Short mmCIF file of C-alpha atoms in Angstrom, two decimals:
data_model
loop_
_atom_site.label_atom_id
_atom_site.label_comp_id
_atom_site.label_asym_id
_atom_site.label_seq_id
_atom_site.Cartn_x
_atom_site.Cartn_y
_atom_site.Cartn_z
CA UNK Y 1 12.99 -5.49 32.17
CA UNK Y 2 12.07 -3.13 29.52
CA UNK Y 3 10.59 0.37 30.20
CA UNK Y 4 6.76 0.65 30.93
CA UNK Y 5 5.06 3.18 29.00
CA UNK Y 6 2.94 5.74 30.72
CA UNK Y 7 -0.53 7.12 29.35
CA UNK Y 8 1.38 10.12 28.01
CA UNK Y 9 3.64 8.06 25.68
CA UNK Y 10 1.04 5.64 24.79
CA UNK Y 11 -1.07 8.74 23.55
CA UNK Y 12 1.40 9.89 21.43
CA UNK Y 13 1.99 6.38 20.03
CA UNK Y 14 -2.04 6.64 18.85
CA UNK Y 15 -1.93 10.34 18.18
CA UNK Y 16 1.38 9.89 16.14
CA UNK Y 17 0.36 7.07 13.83
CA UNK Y 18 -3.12 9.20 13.35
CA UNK Y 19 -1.63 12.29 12.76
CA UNK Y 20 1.49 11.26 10.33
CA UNK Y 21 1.02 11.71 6.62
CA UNK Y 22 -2.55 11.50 6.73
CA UNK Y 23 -4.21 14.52 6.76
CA UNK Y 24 -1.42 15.93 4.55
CA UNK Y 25 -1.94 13.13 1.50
CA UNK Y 26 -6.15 13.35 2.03
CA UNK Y 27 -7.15 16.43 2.85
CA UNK Y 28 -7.15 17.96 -0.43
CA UNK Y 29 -8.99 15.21 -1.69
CA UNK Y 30 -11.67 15.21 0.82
CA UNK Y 31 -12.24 18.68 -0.25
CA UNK Y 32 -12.17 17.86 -3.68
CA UNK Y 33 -15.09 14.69 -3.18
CA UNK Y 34 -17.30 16.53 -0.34
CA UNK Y 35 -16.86 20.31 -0.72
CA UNK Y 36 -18.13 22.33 1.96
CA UNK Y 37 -18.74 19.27 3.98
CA UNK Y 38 -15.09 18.31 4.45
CA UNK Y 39 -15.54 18.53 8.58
CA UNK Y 40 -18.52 16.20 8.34
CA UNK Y 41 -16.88 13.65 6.29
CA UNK Y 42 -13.63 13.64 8.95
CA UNK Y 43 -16.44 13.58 11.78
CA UNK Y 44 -17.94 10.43 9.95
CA UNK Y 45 -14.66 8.69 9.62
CA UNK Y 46 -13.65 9.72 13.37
CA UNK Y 47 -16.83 7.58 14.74
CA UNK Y 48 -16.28 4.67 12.76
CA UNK Y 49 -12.62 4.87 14.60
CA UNK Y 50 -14.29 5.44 17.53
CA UNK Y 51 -16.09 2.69 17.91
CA UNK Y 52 -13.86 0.47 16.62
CA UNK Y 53 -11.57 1.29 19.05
CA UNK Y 54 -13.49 -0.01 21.67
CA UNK Y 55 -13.20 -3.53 20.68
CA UNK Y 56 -9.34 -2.83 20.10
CA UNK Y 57 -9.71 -1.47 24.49
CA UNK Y 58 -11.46 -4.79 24.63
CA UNK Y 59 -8.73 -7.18 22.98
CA UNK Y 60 -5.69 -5.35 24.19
CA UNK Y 61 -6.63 -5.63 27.62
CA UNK Y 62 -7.55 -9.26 27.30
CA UNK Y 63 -4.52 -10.32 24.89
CA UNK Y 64 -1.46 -7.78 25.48
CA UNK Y 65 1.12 -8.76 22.65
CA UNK Y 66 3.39 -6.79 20.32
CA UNK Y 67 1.52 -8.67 17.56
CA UNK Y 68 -1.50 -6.64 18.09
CA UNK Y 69 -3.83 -6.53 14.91
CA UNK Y 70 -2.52 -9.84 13.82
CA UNK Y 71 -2.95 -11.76 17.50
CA UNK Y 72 -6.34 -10.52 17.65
CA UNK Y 73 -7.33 -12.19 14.15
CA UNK Y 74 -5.81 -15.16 15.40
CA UNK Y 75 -7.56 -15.37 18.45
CA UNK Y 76 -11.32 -14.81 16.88
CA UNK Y 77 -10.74 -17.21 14.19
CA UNK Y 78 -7.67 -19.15 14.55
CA UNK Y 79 -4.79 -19.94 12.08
CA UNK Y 80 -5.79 -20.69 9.08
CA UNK Y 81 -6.42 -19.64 5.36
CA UNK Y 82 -8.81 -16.79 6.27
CA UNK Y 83 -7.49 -15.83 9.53
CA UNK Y 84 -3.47 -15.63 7.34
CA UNK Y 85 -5.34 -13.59 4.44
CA UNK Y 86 -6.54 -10.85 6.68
CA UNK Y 87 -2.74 -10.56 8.45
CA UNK Y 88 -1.53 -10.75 4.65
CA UNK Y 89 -4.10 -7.64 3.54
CA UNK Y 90 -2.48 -5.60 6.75
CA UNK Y 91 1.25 -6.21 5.96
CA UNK Y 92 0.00 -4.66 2.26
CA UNK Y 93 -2.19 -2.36 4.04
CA UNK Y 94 1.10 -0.76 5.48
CA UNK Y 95 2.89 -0.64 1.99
CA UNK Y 96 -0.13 1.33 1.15
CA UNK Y 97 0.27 3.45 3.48
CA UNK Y 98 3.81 4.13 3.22
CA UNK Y 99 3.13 4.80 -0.49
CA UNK Y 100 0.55 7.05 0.56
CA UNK Y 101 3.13 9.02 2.80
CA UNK Y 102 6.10 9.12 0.55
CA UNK Y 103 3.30 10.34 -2.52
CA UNK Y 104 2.51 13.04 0.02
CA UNK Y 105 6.06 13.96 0.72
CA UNK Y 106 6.80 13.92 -3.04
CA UNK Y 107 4.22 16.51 -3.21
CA UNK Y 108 5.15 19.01 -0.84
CA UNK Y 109 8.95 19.01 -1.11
CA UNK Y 110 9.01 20.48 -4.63
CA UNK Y 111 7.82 23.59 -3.52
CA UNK Y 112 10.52 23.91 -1.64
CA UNK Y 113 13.48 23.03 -3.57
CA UNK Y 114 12.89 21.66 -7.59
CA UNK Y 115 15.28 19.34 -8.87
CA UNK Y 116 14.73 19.05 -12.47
CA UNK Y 117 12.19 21.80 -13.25
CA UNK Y 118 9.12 18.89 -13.45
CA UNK Y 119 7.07 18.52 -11.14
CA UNK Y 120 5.56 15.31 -11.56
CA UNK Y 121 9.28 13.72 -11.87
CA UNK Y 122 10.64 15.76 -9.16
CA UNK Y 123 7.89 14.08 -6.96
CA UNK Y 124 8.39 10.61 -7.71
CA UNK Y 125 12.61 11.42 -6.55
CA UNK Y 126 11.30 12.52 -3.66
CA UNK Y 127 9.10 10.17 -3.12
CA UNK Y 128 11.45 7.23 -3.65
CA UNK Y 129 14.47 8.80 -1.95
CA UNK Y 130 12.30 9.30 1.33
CA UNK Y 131 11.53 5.78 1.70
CA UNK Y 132 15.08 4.40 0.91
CA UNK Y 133 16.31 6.90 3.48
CA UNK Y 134 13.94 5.82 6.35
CA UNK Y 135 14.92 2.46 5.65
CA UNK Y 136 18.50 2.99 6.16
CA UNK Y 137 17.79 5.04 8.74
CA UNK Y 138 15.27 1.45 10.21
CA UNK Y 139 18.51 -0.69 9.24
CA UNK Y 140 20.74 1.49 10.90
CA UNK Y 141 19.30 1.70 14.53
CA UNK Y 142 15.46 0.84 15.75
CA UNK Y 143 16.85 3.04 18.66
CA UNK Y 144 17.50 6.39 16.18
CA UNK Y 145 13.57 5.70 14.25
CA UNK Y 146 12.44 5.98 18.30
CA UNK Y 147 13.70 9.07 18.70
CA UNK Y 148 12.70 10.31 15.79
CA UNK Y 149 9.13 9.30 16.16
CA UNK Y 150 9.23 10.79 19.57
CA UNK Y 151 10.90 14.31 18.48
CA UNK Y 152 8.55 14.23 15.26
CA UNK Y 153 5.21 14.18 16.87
CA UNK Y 154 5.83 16.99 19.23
CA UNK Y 155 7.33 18.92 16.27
CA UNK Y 156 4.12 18.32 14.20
CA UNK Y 157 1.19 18.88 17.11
CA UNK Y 158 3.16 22.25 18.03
CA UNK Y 159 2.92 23.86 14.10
CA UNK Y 160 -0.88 22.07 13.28
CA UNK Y 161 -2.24 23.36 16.58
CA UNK Y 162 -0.32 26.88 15.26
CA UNK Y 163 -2.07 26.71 12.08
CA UNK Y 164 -5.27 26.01 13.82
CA UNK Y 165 -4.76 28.93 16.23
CA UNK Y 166 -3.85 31.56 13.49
CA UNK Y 167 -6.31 29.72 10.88
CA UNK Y 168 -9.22 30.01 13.09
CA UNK Y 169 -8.44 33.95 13.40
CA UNK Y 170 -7.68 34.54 10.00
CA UNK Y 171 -11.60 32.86 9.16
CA UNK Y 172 -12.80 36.12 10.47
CA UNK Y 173 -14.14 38.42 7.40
CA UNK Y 174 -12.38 35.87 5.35
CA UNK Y 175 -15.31 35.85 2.17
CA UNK Y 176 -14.97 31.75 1.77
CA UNK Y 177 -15.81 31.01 4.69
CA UNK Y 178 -19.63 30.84 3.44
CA UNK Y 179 -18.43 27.78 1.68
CA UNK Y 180 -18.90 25.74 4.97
CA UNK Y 181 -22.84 26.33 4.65
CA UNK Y 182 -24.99 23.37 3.83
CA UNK Y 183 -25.75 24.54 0.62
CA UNK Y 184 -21.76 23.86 -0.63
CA UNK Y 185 -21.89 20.01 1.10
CA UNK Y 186 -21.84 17.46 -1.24
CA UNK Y 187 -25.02 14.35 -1.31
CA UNK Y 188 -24.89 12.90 2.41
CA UNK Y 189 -23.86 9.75 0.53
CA UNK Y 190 -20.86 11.66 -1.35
CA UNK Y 191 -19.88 12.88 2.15
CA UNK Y 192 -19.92 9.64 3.51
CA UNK Y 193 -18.06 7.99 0.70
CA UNK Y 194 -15.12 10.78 0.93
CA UNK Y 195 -14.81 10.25 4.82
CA UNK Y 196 -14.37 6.63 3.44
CA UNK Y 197 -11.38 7.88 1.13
CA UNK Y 198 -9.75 9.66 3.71
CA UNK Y 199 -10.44 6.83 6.96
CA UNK Y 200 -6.55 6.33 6.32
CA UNK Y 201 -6.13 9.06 8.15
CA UNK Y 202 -7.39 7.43 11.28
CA UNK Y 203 -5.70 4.57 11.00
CA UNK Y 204 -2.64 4.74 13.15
CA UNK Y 205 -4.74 4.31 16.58
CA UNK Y 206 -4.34 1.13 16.06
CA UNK Y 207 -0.53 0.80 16.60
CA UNK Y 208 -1.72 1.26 20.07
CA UNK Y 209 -2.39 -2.41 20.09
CA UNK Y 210 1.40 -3.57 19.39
CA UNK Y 211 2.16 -1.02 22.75
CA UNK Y 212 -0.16 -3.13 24.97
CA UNK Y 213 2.14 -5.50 26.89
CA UNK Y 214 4.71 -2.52 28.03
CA UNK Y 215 2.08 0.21 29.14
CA UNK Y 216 1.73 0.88 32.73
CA UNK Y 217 -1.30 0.22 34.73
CA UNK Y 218 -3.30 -1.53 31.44
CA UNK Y 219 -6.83 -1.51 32.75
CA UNK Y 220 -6.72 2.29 33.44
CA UNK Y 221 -4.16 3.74 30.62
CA UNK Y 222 -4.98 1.59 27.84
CA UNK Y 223 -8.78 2.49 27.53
CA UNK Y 224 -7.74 6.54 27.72
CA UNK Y 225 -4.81 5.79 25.68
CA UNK Y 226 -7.27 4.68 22.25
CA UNK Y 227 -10.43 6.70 23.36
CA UNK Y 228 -8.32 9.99 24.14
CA UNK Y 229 -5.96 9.90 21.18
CA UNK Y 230 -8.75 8.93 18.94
CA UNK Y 231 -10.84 11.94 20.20
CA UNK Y 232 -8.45 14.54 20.27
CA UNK Y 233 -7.35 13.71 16.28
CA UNK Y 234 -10.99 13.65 15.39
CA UNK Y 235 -11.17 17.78 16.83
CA UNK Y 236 -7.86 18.43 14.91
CA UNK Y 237 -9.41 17.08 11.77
CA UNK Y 238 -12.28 18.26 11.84
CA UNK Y 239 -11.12 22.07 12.72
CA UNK Y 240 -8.15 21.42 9.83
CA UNK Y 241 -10.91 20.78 7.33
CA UNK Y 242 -13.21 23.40 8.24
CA UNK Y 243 -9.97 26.45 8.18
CA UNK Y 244 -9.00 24.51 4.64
CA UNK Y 245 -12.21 24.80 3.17
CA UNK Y 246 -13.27 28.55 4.76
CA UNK Y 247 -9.77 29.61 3.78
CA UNK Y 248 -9.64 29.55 0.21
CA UNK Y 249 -11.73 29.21 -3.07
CA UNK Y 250 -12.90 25.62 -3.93
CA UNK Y 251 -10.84 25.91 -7.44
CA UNK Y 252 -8.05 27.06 -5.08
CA UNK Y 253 -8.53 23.83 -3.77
CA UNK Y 254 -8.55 21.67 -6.10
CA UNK Y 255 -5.43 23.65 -8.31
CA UNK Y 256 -3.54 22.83 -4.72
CA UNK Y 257 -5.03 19.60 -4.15
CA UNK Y 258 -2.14 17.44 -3.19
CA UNK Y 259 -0.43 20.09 -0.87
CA UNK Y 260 -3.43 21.90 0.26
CA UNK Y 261 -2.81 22.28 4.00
CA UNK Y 262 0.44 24.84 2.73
CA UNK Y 263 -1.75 26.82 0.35
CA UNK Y 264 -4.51 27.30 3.48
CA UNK Y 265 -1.80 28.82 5.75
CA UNK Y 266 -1.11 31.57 2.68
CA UNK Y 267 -4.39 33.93 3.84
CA UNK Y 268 -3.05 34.03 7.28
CA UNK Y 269 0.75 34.01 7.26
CA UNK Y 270 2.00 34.35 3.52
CA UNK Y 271 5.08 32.30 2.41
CA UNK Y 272 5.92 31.97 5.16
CA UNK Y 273 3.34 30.38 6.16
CA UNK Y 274 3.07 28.08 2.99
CA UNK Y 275 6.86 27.07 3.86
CA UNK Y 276 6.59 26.30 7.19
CA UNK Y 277 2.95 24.11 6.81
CA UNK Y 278 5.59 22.40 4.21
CA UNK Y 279 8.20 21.67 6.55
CA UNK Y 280 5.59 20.03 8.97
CA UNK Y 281 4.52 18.62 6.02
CA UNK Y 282 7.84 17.03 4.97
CA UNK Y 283 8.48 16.31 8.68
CA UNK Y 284 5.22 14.32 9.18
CA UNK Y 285 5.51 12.36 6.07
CA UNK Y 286 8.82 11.16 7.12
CA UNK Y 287 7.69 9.98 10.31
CA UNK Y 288 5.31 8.40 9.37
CA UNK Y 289 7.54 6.31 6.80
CA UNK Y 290 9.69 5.57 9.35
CA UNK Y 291 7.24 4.36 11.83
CA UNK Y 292 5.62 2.19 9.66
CA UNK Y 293 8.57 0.54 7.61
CA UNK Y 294 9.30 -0.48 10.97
CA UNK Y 295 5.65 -1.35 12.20
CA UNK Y 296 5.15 -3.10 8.63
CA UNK Y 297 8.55 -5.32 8.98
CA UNK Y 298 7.37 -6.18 12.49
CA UNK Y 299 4.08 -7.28 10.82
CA UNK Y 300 5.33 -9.15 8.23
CA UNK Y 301 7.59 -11.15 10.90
CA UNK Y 302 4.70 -12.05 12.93
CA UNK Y 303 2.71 -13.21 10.42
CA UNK Y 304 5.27 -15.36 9.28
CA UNK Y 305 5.99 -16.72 13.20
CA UNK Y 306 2.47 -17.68 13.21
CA UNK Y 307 3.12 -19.95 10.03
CA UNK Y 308 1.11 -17.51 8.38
CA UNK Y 309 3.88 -16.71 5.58
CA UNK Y 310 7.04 -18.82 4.66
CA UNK Y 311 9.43 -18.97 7.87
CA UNK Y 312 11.72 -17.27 5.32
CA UNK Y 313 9.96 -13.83 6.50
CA UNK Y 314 11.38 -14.80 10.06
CA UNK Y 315 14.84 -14.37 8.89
CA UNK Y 316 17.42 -11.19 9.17
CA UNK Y 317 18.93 -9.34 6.67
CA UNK Y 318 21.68 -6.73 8.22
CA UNK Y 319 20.11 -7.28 11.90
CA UNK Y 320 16.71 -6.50 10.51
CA UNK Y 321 13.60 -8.92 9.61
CA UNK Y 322 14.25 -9.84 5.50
CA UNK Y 323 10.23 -7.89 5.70
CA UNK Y 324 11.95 -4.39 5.88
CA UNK Y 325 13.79 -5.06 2.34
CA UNK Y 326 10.07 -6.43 0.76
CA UNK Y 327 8.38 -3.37 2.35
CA UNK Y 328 10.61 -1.17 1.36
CA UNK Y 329 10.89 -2.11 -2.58
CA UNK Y 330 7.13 -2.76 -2.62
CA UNK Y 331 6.48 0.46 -1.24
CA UNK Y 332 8.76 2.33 -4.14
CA UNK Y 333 7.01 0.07 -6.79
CA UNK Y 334 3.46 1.49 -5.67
CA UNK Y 335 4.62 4.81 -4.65
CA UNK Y 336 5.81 5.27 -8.62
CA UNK Y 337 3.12 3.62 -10.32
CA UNK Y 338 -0.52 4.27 -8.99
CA UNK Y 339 -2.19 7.70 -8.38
CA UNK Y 340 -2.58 9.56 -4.88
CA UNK Y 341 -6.26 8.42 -5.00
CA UNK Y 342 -6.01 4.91 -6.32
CA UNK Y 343 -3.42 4.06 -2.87
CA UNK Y 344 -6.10 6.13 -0.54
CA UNK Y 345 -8.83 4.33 -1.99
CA UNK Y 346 -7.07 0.90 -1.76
CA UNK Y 347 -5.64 1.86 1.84
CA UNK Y 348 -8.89 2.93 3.28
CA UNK Y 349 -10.88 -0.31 1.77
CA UNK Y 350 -8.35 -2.78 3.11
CA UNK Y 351 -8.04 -1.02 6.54
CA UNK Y 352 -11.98 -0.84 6.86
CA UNK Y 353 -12.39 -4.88 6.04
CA UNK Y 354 -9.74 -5.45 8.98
CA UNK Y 355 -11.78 -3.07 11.31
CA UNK Y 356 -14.56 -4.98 10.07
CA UNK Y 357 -12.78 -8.18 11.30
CA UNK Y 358 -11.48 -7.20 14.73
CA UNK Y 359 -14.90 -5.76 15.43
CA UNK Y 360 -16.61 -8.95 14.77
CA UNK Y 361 -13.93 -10.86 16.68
CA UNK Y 362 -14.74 -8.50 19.89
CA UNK Y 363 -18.37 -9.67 19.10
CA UNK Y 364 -17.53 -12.95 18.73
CA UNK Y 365 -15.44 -13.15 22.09
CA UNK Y 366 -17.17 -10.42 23.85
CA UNK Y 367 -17.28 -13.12 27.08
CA UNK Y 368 -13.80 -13.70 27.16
CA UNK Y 369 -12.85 -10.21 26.66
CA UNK Y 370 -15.85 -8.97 29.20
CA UNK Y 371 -17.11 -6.70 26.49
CA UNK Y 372 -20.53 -5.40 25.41
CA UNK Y 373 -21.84 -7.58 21.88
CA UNK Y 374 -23.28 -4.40 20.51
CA UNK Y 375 -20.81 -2.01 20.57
CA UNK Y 376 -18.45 -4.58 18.42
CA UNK Y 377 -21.38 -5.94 16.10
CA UNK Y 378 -22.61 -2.11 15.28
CA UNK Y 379 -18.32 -1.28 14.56
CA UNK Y 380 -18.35 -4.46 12.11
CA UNK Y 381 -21.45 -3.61 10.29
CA UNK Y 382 -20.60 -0.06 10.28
CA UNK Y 383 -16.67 -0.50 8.23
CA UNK Y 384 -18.15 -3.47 6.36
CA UNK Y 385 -21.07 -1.05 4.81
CA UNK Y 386 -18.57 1.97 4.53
CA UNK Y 387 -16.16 -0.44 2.89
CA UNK Y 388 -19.45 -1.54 -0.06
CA UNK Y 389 -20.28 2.42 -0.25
CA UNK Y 390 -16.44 3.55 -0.61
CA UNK Y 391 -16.35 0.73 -3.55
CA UNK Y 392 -19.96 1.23 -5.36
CA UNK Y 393 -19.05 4.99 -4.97
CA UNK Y 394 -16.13 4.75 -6.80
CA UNK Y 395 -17.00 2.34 -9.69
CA UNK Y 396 -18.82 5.05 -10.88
CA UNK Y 397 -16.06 7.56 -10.84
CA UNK Y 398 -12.92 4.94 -11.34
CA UNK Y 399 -13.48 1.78 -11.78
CA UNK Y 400 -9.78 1.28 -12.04
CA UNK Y 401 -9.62 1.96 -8.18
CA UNK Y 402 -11.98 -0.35 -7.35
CA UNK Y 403 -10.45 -2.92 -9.44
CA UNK Y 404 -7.18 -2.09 -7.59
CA UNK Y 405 -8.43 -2.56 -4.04
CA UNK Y 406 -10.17 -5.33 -4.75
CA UNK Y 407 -7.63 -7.07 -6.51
CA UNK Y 408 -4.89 -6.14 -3.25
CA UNK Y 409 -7.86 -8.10 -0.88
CA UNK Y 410 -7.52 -11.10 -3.52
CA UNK Y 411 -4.11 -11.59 -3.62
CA UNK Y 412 -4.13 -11.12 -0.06
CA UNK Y 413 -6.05 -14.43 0.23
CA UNK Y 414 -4.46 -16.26 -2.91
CA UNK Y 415 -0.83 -15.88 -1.05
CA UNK Y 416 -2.07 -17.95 1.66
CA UNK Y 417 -3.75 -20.83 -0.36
CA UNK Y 418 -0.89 -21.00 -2.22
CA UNK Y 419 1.57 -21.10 1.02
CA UNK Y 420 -1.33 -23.40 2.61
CA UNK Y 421 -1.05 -25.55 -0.42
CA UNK Y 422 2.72 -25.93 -1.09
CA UNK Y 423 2.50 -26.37 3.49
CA UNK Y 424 0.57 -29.46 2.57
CA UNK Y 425 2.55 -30.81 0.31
CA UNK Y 426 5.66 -31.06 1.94
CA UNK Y 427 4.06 -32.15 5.10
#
């Protein structure tokens, strides 16, 4: 029998995927989209994963399996083309995010060591050997990425709650911290629309869901496990953002952008500071990679088991799922050819139309699951809007982004037909 997993571990599992590479690839960018009102825009993308993750409560308690996301699709609409496009968008929702992680460690490691003297190409050799490492390191031993993961998140929650325990100290006579007055927030719909950008960072509570058949005393763990974990990140973040932005000058900021959290720990600790904010940095980003080139093989299997994707994606390459070598070049590809906020942009729109779709499925099955209707209808409506303002935001400012997130949702959905199709065919 394998191991049951206590409310502890099952936290961390939620608390880990939330607080990987997120906050270190998006919180410069908040700043740069909603200004003063970076805490309110993390506080707005906190609720929307708060109430989401009641239906996930809801689902996981009613259908444990290691599938998680992708069982719950299936179960509110069954297998079929739109049920398989959805699973499709979260297998590239992953890559996403792994490109998102390894663009964040590409940015952060050249301040520690430069390679060639460029930054730009020192950060795409970062970026691309931190991936190919974590997947050797995936194709080596599942048992080594455990302990990893395990070691990592401790590592991580010990030197952010640091920062936040020197950073709130250092706020005192610091002269930007008048930049968190309403006066410096952005247009409420601005802040809203950059807590869109950013609801990548929330993400990982979700992982929770693939946890659900091995935790210990379900009905009581696995509600604290996503409420507790979810809560808890949403303080860090919000905290985080408000040190960030009373810390240093908004053209600080924005010089800094894509390794922000390091230049906020200079007006407390120094270099020192700035290197070891790095470090968690680097360590973070890692994890994270490793986690979900794992979690994004695994998701990429199922969906394939389900008849979802050629049975091909069921085979092994080297002990692993053939997924892990897909995820892994895909990842690379994106990682070296679209910008840090064309892959948050694209991340957070595909992750809020699949938040939009397990929401509605805890409406739609809120008597099988024993569930409220409103709770679930409010969390659909609620991604599903944030998903329209995210997009209509950004067509004004890129319409390349939008174009790119859309287009991910598309081909999402054209895989399937075509799979469908060619399904038919031979049958």
């Amino acid at each position: 029998m394998s191991k049951k997993i206590g409310l502890k571990e099952a936290m961390s599992i939620g608390i880990g995927g939330m607080v990987g590479g997120g906050i270190f690839a998006v919180l410069g960018l908040a700043a740069a989209l909603a200004k003063g009102g970076t805490p309110v825009s993390f506080l707005i993308a906190g609720l929307i994963a708060l109430i989401t993750s009641y239906s996930y409560v809801k689902l996981s308690l009613k259908y444990p399996d290691r599938g998680g996301t992708v069982k719950f699709v299936n179960q509110g609409f069954g297998i079929g083309l739109f049920s398989g496009g959805i699973n499709n968008l979260l297998w590239f929702s992953y890559i996403i995010m792994l490109a998102l992680y390894a663009s964040a460690f590409g940015s952060y490691a050249p301040n520690l060591l430069q390679l060639t003297g460029d930054k730009v190409v020192d950060s795409h050799i970062y970026a691309t050997a931190i991936v190919l490492i974590a997947a050797f390191i995936n194709y080596y031993s599942i048992v080594v990425v455990g302990k990893i993961e395990s070691y990592a998140v401790v590592i991580k929650l010990i030197i952010l709650l640091s920062f936040v325990g020197f950073g709130l100290y250092g706020l005192f006579g610091n002269p930007h911290l008048e930049q968190l007055s309403p006066e410096h927030w952005e247009s409420p719909f601005k802040l809203l629309t950059a807590g869109m950008v950013i609801f990548v960072a929330y993400e990982g509570f979700e992982l929770i869901a693939n946890a659900a058949p091995d935790i210990e005393n379900p009905k009581k763990n696995i509600p604290r496990a996503y409420f507790w974990s979810v809560i808890f990140v949403i303080f860090l973040y919000i905290i985080i953002a408000a040190i960030t932005v009373g810390s240093l000058a908004f053209s600080e900021i924005a010089t800094a952008q894509d390794y922000v959290l390091a230049e906020a720990a200079k007006p407390m600790l120094g270099k020192v500071g700035f290197t070891i904010i790095t470090i968690a940095a680097l360590i973070s980003t890692f994890s994270a990679i490793n986690a979900s080139l794992y979690g994004g093989s695994k998701v990429n299997y199922e969906i394939a088991e389900d008849d979802e994707l050629p049975k091909q994606f069921t085979c092994q390459l080297w002990n692993q799922p053939i997924g892990l070598l897909v995820t892994t070049i895909a990842t690379i590809i994106l990682v070296n050819t679209l910008k840090l906020e064309s892959i948050s942009t694209a991340g957070s729109v595909g992750f809020l139309l699949i938040f939009s779709i397990v929401n509605f499925t805890g409406f739609k099955l809120s008597k099988e699951i024993n569930g409220k209707k409103s709770i679930p209808i409010i969390g659909a409506v609620l991604c599903f809007l944030a998903m329209i303002a995210l997009l209509v935001q950004h067509y004004s400012v890129s319409k390349v982004d939008v174009f790119i997130a859309l287009g991910i949702i598309a081909f999402s959905f054209l895989v399937e037909f075509i799979y469908k199709k060619t399904e038919r065919k031979k049958g």
